[in-house]
Coordinates of C-alpha atoms in Angstrom, one line a residue:
Chain A
M22 CA -34.6 0.7 -14.5
A23 CA -31.7 -0.7 -12.4
L24 CA -28.2 -0.5 -12.9
R25 CA -26.5 -3.5 -14.1
A26 CA -23.8 -4.2 -11.3
P27 CA -20.0 -4.4 -13.1
D28 CA -19.0 -8.3 -13.4
A29 CA -15.6 -7.6 -12.1
E30 CA -13.9 -4.9 -10.2
Q31 CA -10.7 -4.0 -8.7
V32 CA -10.2 -1.0 -6.2
S33 CA -6.4 0.2 -4.8
I34 CA -4.9 2.8 -3.0
V35 CA -1.3 4.0 -4.1
L36 CA 1.1 6.3 -2.3
V37 CA 4.1 7.7 -3.5
G38 CA 6.9 8.8 -1.2
S39 CA 9.5 7.5 1.0
L40 CA 8.8 4.2 2.5
N41 CA 10.7 1.6 4.3
P42 CA 9.2 -1.8 2.9
G43 CA 11.0 -3.8 5.4
I44 CA 8.7 -2.9 8.3
F45 CA 5.3 -4.0 6.6
H46 CA 5.6 -7.3 8.2
P47 CA 1.9 -9.0 8.9
E48 CA 3.3 -8.9 12.9
W49 CA 4.0 -5.4 12.5
F50 CA 0.4 -4.9 11.5
R51 CA -0.8 -7.0 14.6
R52 CA 1.8 -5.0 17.0
Q53 CA 0.1 -1.7 15.6
G54 CA -3.6 -3.2 16.1
I55 CA -4.4 -3.0 12.5
L56 CA -4.8 -6.6 12.0
L57 CA -6.4 -9.2 14.9
P58 CA -4.0 -11.9 15.8
Q59 CA -5.9 -14.6 13.8
E60 CA -5.8 -11.9 10.9
A61 CA -1.9 -11.7 11.1
E62 CA -1.5 -15.7 11.4
E63 CA -3.5 -16.0 8.4
A64 CA -1.6 -13.5 6.4
K65 CA 0.5 -14.9 3.7
T66 CA 4.3 -13.2 3.3
K67 CA 5.6 -13.6 0.0
I68 CA 8.4 -11.5 0.6
V69 CA 9.8 -8.8 3.5
S70 CA 12.8 -7.1 2.6
P71 CA 14.3 -3.2 2.5
E72 CA 13.8 -3.2 -1.3
V73 CA 10.4 -4.9 -1.7
T74 CA 7.4 -5.9 0.6
E75 CA 4.7 -7.9 -0.8
I76 CA 2.4 -9.6 1.8
R77 CA -1.7 -10.6 1.6
F78 CA -4.3 -10.4 4.0
L79 CA -7.7 -10.0 4.4
D80 CA -8.4 -10.7 0.6
M81 CA -5.9 -7.6 0.2
K82 CA -2.7 -7.6 -1.8
L83 CA 0.0 -5.0 -0.1
D84 CA 3.2 -3.8 -2.3
V85 CA 5.9 -2.1 -0.7
F86 CA 8.5 -0.6 -2.7
P87 CA 11.1 2.0 -1.3
D88 CA 8.8 5.1 -3.2
R89 CA 5.7 3.5 -3.6
L90 CA 3.2 1.7 -1.7
V91 CA 0.1 -0.3 -3.5
L92 CA -3.1 -1.8 -1.5
E93 CA -5.6 -3.4 -3.7
T94 CA -8.0 -5.9 -4.0
T95 CA -10.5 -7.6 -6.4
D96 CA -13.3 -8.2 -3.6
V97 CA -14.7 -5.0 -3.9
S98 CA -16.9 -5.9 -0.5
R99 CA -13.8 -5.2 1.2
A100 CA -13.3 -1.8 -0.1
E101 CA -13.9 0.2 3.1
K102 CA -11.6 -2.3 5.2
L103 CA -8.9 -1.4 2.7
Q104 CA -9.6 2.5 3.3
D105 CA -9.6 1.8 7.2
V106 CA -6.2 -0.3 6.7
L107 CA -4.3 2.3 4.9
I108 CA -5.7 5.1 7.1
N109 CA -4.3 3.2 10.2
V110 CA -1.0 2.8 8.3
L111 CA -0.8 6.5 7.7
A112 CA -1.8 7.1 11.5
K113 CA 1.0 4.7 12.9
L114 CA 3.8 6.4 10.6
P115 CA 2.7 10.0 10.8
H116 CA 6.3 11.1 9.7
T117 CA 6.4 8.9 6.6
P118 CA 6.8 11.7 3.5
V119 CA 3.9 11.0 1.1
T120 CA 4.0 12.9 -2.0
A121 CA 1.1 11.7 -3.9
C122 CA -1.9 9.4 -3.5
G123 CA -4.0 7.9 -6.0
L124 CA -7.4 6.2 -5.3
N125 CA -8.2 3.9 -8.0
N126 CA -11.3 1.9 -9.4
A127 CA -11.3 -0.4 -12.4
I128 CA -14.6 -1.8 -13.3
Q129 CA -15.4 -4.3 -16.0
F130 CA -18.7 -5.4 -17.8
D131 CA -19.0 -8.1 -20.1
L132 CA -20.9 -6.8 -23.0
N133 CA -21.5 -10.1 -24.7
D134 CA -22.4 -8.3 -28.0
E135 CA -20.0 -7.6 -30.5
A136 CA -21.9 -5.2 -32.7
Y137 CA -22.6 -3.0 -29.5
W138 CA -19.1 -3.2 -28.0
H139 CA -17.7 -1.6 -31.7
T140 CA -20.2 1.0 -31.4
I141 CA -18.9 2.1 -28.0
G142 CA -15.3 2.1 -29.4
H143 CA -16.7 3.8 -32.5
T144 CA -18.4 6.4 -30.7
L145 CA -16.0 7.3 -28.7
A146 CA -13.3 7.1 -31.1
P147 CA -14.5 8.3 -34.3
K148 CA -12.2 6.5 -37.2
E149 CA -13.8 8.2 -40.1
L150 CA -12.0 11.7 -39.6
I151 CA -8.4 10.3 -39.5
W152 CA -8.0 6.6 -39.1
D153 CA -10.1 5.4 -41.8
D154 CA -7.7 6.2 -44.3
L155 CA -4.6 5.7 -42.8
L156 CA -5.3 2.3 -41.0
E157 CA -6.7 -1.3 -41.5
K158 CA -9.5 -1.7 -39.3
P159 CA -8.7 0.9 -36.9
G160 CA -9.9 0.1 -33.3
M161 CA -10.1 1.9 -30.1
A162 CA -7.6 0.1 -27.7
L163 CA -7.5 2.7 -25.0
L164 CA -9.0 6.3 -24.5
M165 CA -7.7 8.3 -21.6
I166 CA -9.3 11.4 -20.3
K167 CA -7.9 13.7 -17.7
G168 CA -9.8 16.1 -15.8
V169 CA -9.2 18.1 -12.8
R170 CA -10.3 18.3 -9.3
T171 CA -11.3 21.2 -7.1
G172 CA -12.0 21.7 -3.6
D173 CA -10.3 20.9 -0.5
F174 CA -8.1 18.2 -2.3
P175 CA -7.3 19.6 -5.7
G176 CA -5.8 17.4 -8.3
E177 CA -6.5 15.3 -11.2
V178 CA -9.1 12.7 -12.5
N179 CA -7.6 10.4 -15.0
V180 CA -10.7 8.3 -16.4
N181 CA -9.6 5.1 -19.1
V182 CA -11.9 3.5 -21.0
A183 CA -10.7 0.1 -22.9
P184 CA -11.7 -3.0 -23.9
A185 CA -11.7 -5.4 -21.1
K186 CA -9.3 -8.3 -21.4
K187 CA -11.4 -10.8 -19.3
F188 CA -14.2 -11.0 -21.5
S189 CA -14.4 -11.6 -25.1
H190 CA -16.4 -8.4 -25.9
G191 CA -15.9 -6.4 -22.5
L192 CA -15.4 -2.8 -21.3
L193 CA -13.4 -1.6 -19.0
V194 CA -13.9 1.5 -17.1
S195 CA -10.7 2.9 -14.5
S196 CA -10.7 6.0 -12.9
N197 CA -7.7 7.5 -10.8
F198 CA -8.2 10.2 -8.1
H199 CA -4.7 11.5 -8.3
Y200 CA -3.6 14.0 -5.3
T201 CA -0.1 16.0 -5.5
V202 CA 0.4 16.4 -1.5
P203 CA 1.1 20.2 -1.3
A204 CA 4.9 21.0 0.3
K205 CA 5.5 22.7 3.4
E206 CA 8.6 25.1 3.7
G207 CA 11.4 23.2 2.5
D208 CA 9.6 21.1 0.1
T209 CA 8.3 18.8 2.9
P210 CA 5.1 17.1 2.1
Q211 CA 2.2 17.9 4.3
S212 CA 1.6 14.4 4.7
E213 CA -1.0 14.6 7.4
R214 CA -3.3 15.7 4.6
V215 CA -3.1 12.4 3.1
S216 CA -4.9 10.7 5.7
R217 CA -8.0 13.4 5.1
Y218 CA -7.6 13.0 1.6
V219 CA -8.5 9.2 2.0
Q220 CA -11.4 9.5 4.1
E221 CA -13.3 12.2 2.2
M222 CA -12.6 11.3 -1.1
W223 CA -12.6 7.4 -1.3
K224 CA -16.3 7.3 -2.0
P225 CA -16.5 9.6 -4.6
A226 CA -13.5 8.2 -6.2
L227 CA -15.0 4.9 -6.6
E228 CA -18.5 6.2 -7.7
K229 CA -16.5 7.7 -10.8
A230 CA -15.7 4.8 -12.7
R231 CA -19.3 3.6 -12.4
A232 CA -20.6 6.8 -13.4
V233 CA -18.7 6.9 -16.5
A234 CA -19.8 3.6 -17.7
Y235 CA -23.3 4.4 -16.9
R236 CA -23.2 7.5 -18.9
I237 CA -21.9 5.5 -21.8
F238 CA -24.5 2.9 -21.5
D239 CA -27.2 5.7 -21.3
T240 CA -25.8 7.6 -24.1
I241 CA -24.7 5.2 -26.5
K242 CA -27.6 2.8 -27.1
K243 CA -27.4 -0.8 -28.4
P244 CA -27.8 -0.7 -32.4
Chain B
M15 CA 11.0 -14.3 -25.4
P16 CA 7.5 -12.9 -26.8
T17 CA 7.1 -9.4 -25.3
S18 CA 3.9 -7.4 -25.0
P19 CA 4.5 -3.9 -23.5
C20 CA 1.1 -2.7 -22.1
I21 CA -0.1 0.5 -21.1
T22 CA -1.1 1.9 -17.5
A23 CA -2.1 5.0 -16.6
P24 CA -0.5 7.7 -14.5
S25 CA 1.8 6.8 -11.3
T26 CA -1.0 6.3 -8.8
A27 CA -3.0 4.5 -10.7
T28 CA -3.1 0.5 -10.5
V29 CA -5.1 -1.2 -13.2
S30 CA -3.2 -3.9 -14.3
A31 CA -1.7 -4.5 -17.9
K32 CA -3.7 -7.6 -17.9
D33 CA -6.7 -6.1 -18.0
W34 CA -6.5 -4.1 -21.8
R35 CA -7.5 -5.6 -24.4
K36 CA -7.3 -4.6 -28.2
S37 CA -10.6 -3.7 -29.9
F38 CA -9.9 -6.1 -32.9
G39 CA -8.2 -9.6 -33.0
D40 CA -6.0 -9.0 -36.1
H41 CA -4.2 -5.9 -34.5
P42 CA -0.9 -6.6 -33.5
E43 CA -0.5 -6.4 -29.6
I44 CA 1.8 -3.3 -29.4
H45 CA 0.7 -0.5 -27.2
R46 CA 3.5 2.1 -26.4
S47 CA 4.0 2.5 -22.7
G48 CA 5.6 5.7 -20.9
V49 CA 4.9 4.4 -17.6
D50 CA 4.8 0.4 -17.2
F51 CA 4.9 -2.8 -19.1
Y52 CA 5.3 -6.3 -18.9
L53 CA 7.1 -9.3 -20.4
Q54 CA 5.4 -12.4 -20.8
T55 CA 7.3 -15.6 -21.6
A56 CA 5.8 -18.7 -23.2
D57 CA 5.2 -20.3 -20.2
G58 CA 2.9 -17.3 -18.6
Q59 CA 5.1 -15.8 -16.2
I60 CA 5.0 -12.1 -16.2
T61 CA 7.5 -9.6 -15.3
I62 CA 6.3 -6.3 -14.6
V63 CA 8.9 -3.6 -15.5
E64 CA 8.1 -0.4 -13.5
V65 CA 9.4 2.8 -14.7
K66 CA 10.0 4.9 -11.4
T67 CA 9.3 8.5 -11.6
G68 CA 11.6 9.7 -8.9
G69 CA 8.3 11.4 -7.1
A70 CA 6.9 12.9 -10.2
T71 CA 3.6 12.0 -11.4
Q72 CA 3.4 13.1 -15.0
S73 CA 4.8 10.8 -17.3
I74 CA 7.0 14.0 -19.2
E75 CA 9.0 14.4 -16.2
R76 CA 10.0 10.7 -15.9
R77 CA 13.5 9.8 -15.0
Q78 CA 13.9 6.2 -15.9
S79 CA 15.0 3.3 -13.9
R80 CA 13.7 0.0 -14.6
V81 CA 12.4 -2.6 -11.4
P82 CA 11.6 -6.2 -12.6
R83 CA 9.1 -8.2 -10.5
V84 CA 8.2 -11.3 -11.2
V85 CA 4.2 -11.9 -10.7
P86 CA 3.1 -15.4 -10.5
T87 CA -0.1 -15.8 -13.0
E88 CA -2.0 -17.9 -10.9
Q89 CA -2.3 -15.3 -8.5
A90 CA -4.5 -13.8 -10.6
D91 CA -8.5 -13.1 -10.6
Q92 CA -8.9 -15.9 -7.6
L93 CA -11.5 -13.9 -6.3
G94 CA -14.2 -11.1 -7.3
F95 CA -17.2 -9.6 -5.7
I96 CA -19.9 -8.2 -8.0
L97 CA -21.2 -5.4 -6.0
L98 CA -25.0 -5.2 -5.6
Q99 CA -25.9 -3.2 -2.8
K100 CA -24.1 -1.4 0.1
W101 CA -25.2 -0.3 3.4
E102 CA -23.5 1.6 6.1
G103 CA -24.7 0.6 9.4
V104 CA -24.1 1.6 12.9
V105 CA -25.1 -0.6 15.7
I106 CA -27.9 0.5 18.1
E107 CA -27.7 -2.4 20.6
C108 CA -26.9 -6.0 21.0
D109 CA -26.9 -8.9 23.0
D110 CA -25.7 -12.7 23.1
E111 CA -28.0 -13.4 19.9
S112 CA -28.4 -10.7 18.0
F113 CA -27.5 -7.1 17.4
T114 CA -30.1 -4.3 16.1
A115 CA -28.8 -1.7 13.6
H116 CA -29.5 1.7 11.8
L117 CA -28.7 1.1 8.0
L118 CA -28.1 4.0 5.4
D119 CA -27.5 3.1 1.5
S120 CA -24.4 3.9 0.5
G121 CA -25.8 4.9 -2.6
G122 CA -28.3 7.4 -1.5
K123 CA -31.4 6.0 -3.4
L124 CA -32.6 3.8 -0.7
P125 CA -34.5 5.1 2.4
P126 CA -32.6 4.6 5.8
H127 CA -34.0 1.5 7.8
D128 CA -33.3 -0.4 10.9
A129 CA -32.8 -4.0 10.9
T130 CA -31.6 -6.9 13.2
F131 CA -29.0 -9.5 12.3
S132 CA -28.0 -12.6 13.9
R133 CA -24.3 -12.5 15.5
S134 CA -23.8 -15.7 13.6
E135 CA -23.8 -13.3 10.5
L136 CA -20.3 -12.3 11.6
P137 CA -17.2 -14.0 11.1
A138 CA -15.5 -14.7 14.6
N139 CA -12.9 -12.0 14.5
E140 CA -15.8 -9.3 13.7
Q141 CA -17.9 -10.5 16.7
L142 CA -14.8 -9.4 18.7
L143 CA -15.7 -5.7 17.5
L144 CA -19.5 -5.8 18.1
E145 CA -20.8 -2.8 20.5
A146 CA -23.1 -0.2 20.5
G147 CA -22.2 2.7 18.3
A148 CA -20.0 0.7 16.1
P149 CA -20.0 1.5 12.3
F150 CA -19.8 -1.3 9.8
V151 CA -20.6 -2.2 6.4
W152 CA -22.8 -4.4 4.9
T153 CA -22.6 -5.4 1.5
L154 CA -24.7 -7.7 -0.6
G155 CA -23.6 -9.1 -4.0
Y156 CA -22.1 -12.3 -5.7
R157 CA -18.7 -13.8 -4.9
Q158 CA -16.8 -15.1 -7.7
I159 CA -14.5 -17.8 -7.0
G160 CA -13.2 -19.2 -10.6
S161 CA -15.9 -19.8 -12.9
T162 CA -18.2 -19.9 -10.0
R163 CA -20.6 -17.5 -8.2
E164 CA -22.7 -17.7 -5.1
R165 CA -24.9 -14.9 -3.5
A166 CA -22.7 -13.5 -0.6
S167 CA -23.9 -11.3 2.3
V168 CA -20.5 -9.5 4.0
I169 CA -20.7 -7.3 7.2
Y170 CA -17.6 -6.0 8.8
F171 CA -17.0 -3.2 11.1
R172 CA -15.0 -0.1 10.4
R173 CA -11.7 0.1 12.5
L174 CA -10.6 3.6 11.9
P175 CA -7.8 5.1 14.4
A176 CA -9.3 6.6 17.5
W177 CA -9.8 10.7 16.8
T178 CA -6.3 12.5 17.2
Q179 CA -6.1 15.7 19.4
K180 CA -5.5 17.6 16.4
E181 CA -8.7 16.3 14.8
I182 CA -10.9 17.3 18.0
G183 CA -9.0 20.7 18.0
R184 CA -10.1 21.2 14.7
A185 CA -13.5 20.0 15.0
E186 CA -14.0 22.3 18.0
E187 CA -12.9 25.0 16.0
N188 CA -15.5 24.2 13.3
G189 CA -18.0 24.2 15.8
R190 CA -16.9 27.1 17.3
H191 CA -17.0 28.9 13.9
L192 CA -20.3 27.5 12.9
L193 CA -21.6 28.9 16.1
D194 CA -20.3 32.3 15.4
T195 CA -21.9 32.2 11.5
L196 CA -25.6 31.1 13.4
G197 CA -25.2 34.0 15.9
W198 CA -26.4 31.6 18.7
R199 CA -25.6 32.9 21.8

């Protein structure tokens, strides 16, 4: 049976560290060869300043603060392009201290079935044991599950399951592959590891939310 | 001003607050938040308040400072893509009219195959990058613009930076290690 595609999807990469928002101008991307000239011309600059930068290009949105960079898109056909842009930024700024990196995917399904929607919520968060006696009509607003990731890039895998606001009876599943960059001597983060992390873990990171959603659909049947 | 604090996940997660919805409509819209929340005015303007972590990624270690940021609501949900199939391709050969590529199913479920595309499938910018050996991504799905949906085929070339000497050295070292492991001389 073919697996249903999500009805909406958002992917993003987050860097935490010490950043200079003022340099992230479309012209900088063009000069570094990350954007082609026409792509840089078509970029929309909302603000570029030492405190905050917000620009849009290639259907992506880039937010940069002194301690955080977020590159995201709701056009998931661009997922690999977003990955490439981020890897190129890291390659051009090799001395930027990056202390953590998150690879994020959020998918939404329009279940269009209120009974099934409640069944999922009640199965993932049973109400009989605790909540029915304490609250009137208790409902699952958010389930957060944290796992660990081993291997070359040990870290956390955080998965959230929640009702999706976009749809009347929708399901949102989001995953966050969190990586705390190990430090060298003197507490300097090994930022060069981040690029490899993004290259190697992007694909599994994007697959995790789908895997969770399909396990939910496969395990919790329609009433 | 009505306020709606909402939840987001750890500090490297970016699911926006607007995506959460409570499971019963008659519940008060209050979610406890340790990381981010937003304030929404009656006219729909959203101010996201980010609770900075000072580099820590665990919410219990948080050192709080608040940075307001105004996000116009009209920017939300303008464009979406419902992904049905993704192929990872490598150009085998190309001419003035078309190019032939070897394709691998990104999901690993379908067998690999070769296909020929017209150059006109590529946007003008992407045509500049067309050459034998160039890796690309081909996605098939529905493009969602507002309430309309249309079939879409999107092709773009990967733009990874060139290998660094360090990476080349590491690859050579791995190769030597593999050779030693196999014992071929």
